[in-house]
Amino acid sequence: MRKQLAYTPARIFLVLAIIIMVSACNTAPPMPEPQPELSADEIEEPVFSARRILNDDVADYTADYDPWEGMNRRVYNFNYHFDHYVFLPVVHGWQAVVPSVARHGIHNFFNNFRDMRTIVNSILQLSPKKTIQATGRVLVNSTLGLLGFVDVASDAGMPRPIEDFGQTLGHWGVESGPYLVLPILGPSNVRDGIGLIPDTLVLTAVQKEVLTKPLRKTIFAFDAVDTRAFLPFRYYETGSAFEYETLRWMYGVKRELDIAK
């Protein structure tokens, strides 16, 4: 005879649990009720948003005013090719042919002219301290420093302020305007780009009084090569996937600090 199973409470509980589980698996979940759309003011900000986590002084290098970004990127790409295939080969040739002592002497010579530009802009900024510092450097280096080829002023511990007309405009409250990448010259903005004009006129006037006409015709090329030789920056060698944005942000921050100092 078949032995009957005893329906103990434990077995009854197990059977009920299996039935409930099977029923749950075969039952579709209830559809959520449609929620009303919220306006932008009613949307709650995420708990871990960047604005809540980061401090107020954290900079966003993607927020710089760059309405001409398409054009600027094309000029940036042109500058890379010019720098890679023209400018740097000339610089490397310059460094291979001219001894280091002579190169530094020429660099000091050009810096002496740039200090004259600082004198003019320090006067325009009504800054007697910077005017006196720059004037003292020019007088010392132009005499004891053999027309500036020897930087006696720096060796004597005399500070060297660096001022240009873009800083002068910023000092008097002129906004920087849109970001601008200049051909060959690189990062700038509308204010600083305009400032290049009076700065160039000042340097040209000073050189006209000091240098002979044949020397003035070649001085620009030597000045450009000298400037590039002392700039360590190399296009697309920063290791950043956002080099354009990073350089744009760094330029803006640097100019703000230049004006504030």
XYZ file of N, CA and C in Angstrom, residues 87 110 216-226:
39
model
N 59.609 77.568 -37.850
C 60.163 78.325 -36.731
C 61.197 77.519 -35.940
N 67.884 92.460 -26.355
C 66.468 92.667 -26.690
C 65.639 92.970 -25.442
N 68.369 97.905 -38.263
C 66.943 97.883 -37.933
C 66.166 96.955 -38.855
N 66.625 96.805 -40.080
C 65.907 95.958 -41.038
C 65.973 94.482 -40.670
N 67.035 94.075 -39.964
C 67.189 92.657 -39.607
C 66.872 92.377 -38.145
N 66.668 93.446 -37.383
C 66.488 93.263 -35.944
C 65.207 92.504 -35.629
N 64.157 92.699 -36.448
C 62.878 92.038 -36.182
C 63.009 90.529 -36.263
N 63.707 90.046 -37.301
C 63.865 88.596 -37.468
C 64.652 88.002 -36.309
N 65.734 88.662 -35.910
C 66.530 88.156 -34.791
C 65.725 88.187 -33.487
N 64.924 89.214 -33.319
C 64.102 89.322 -32.118
C 63.109 88.170 -32.046
N 62.480 87.834 -33.186
C 61.504 86.746 -33.203
C 62.164 85.407 -32.889
N 63.321 85.154 -33.488
C 64.033 83.893 -33.246
C 64.483 83.810 -31.795
N 64.979 84.915 -31.273
C 65.422 84.940 -29.870
C 64.258 84.669 -28.930
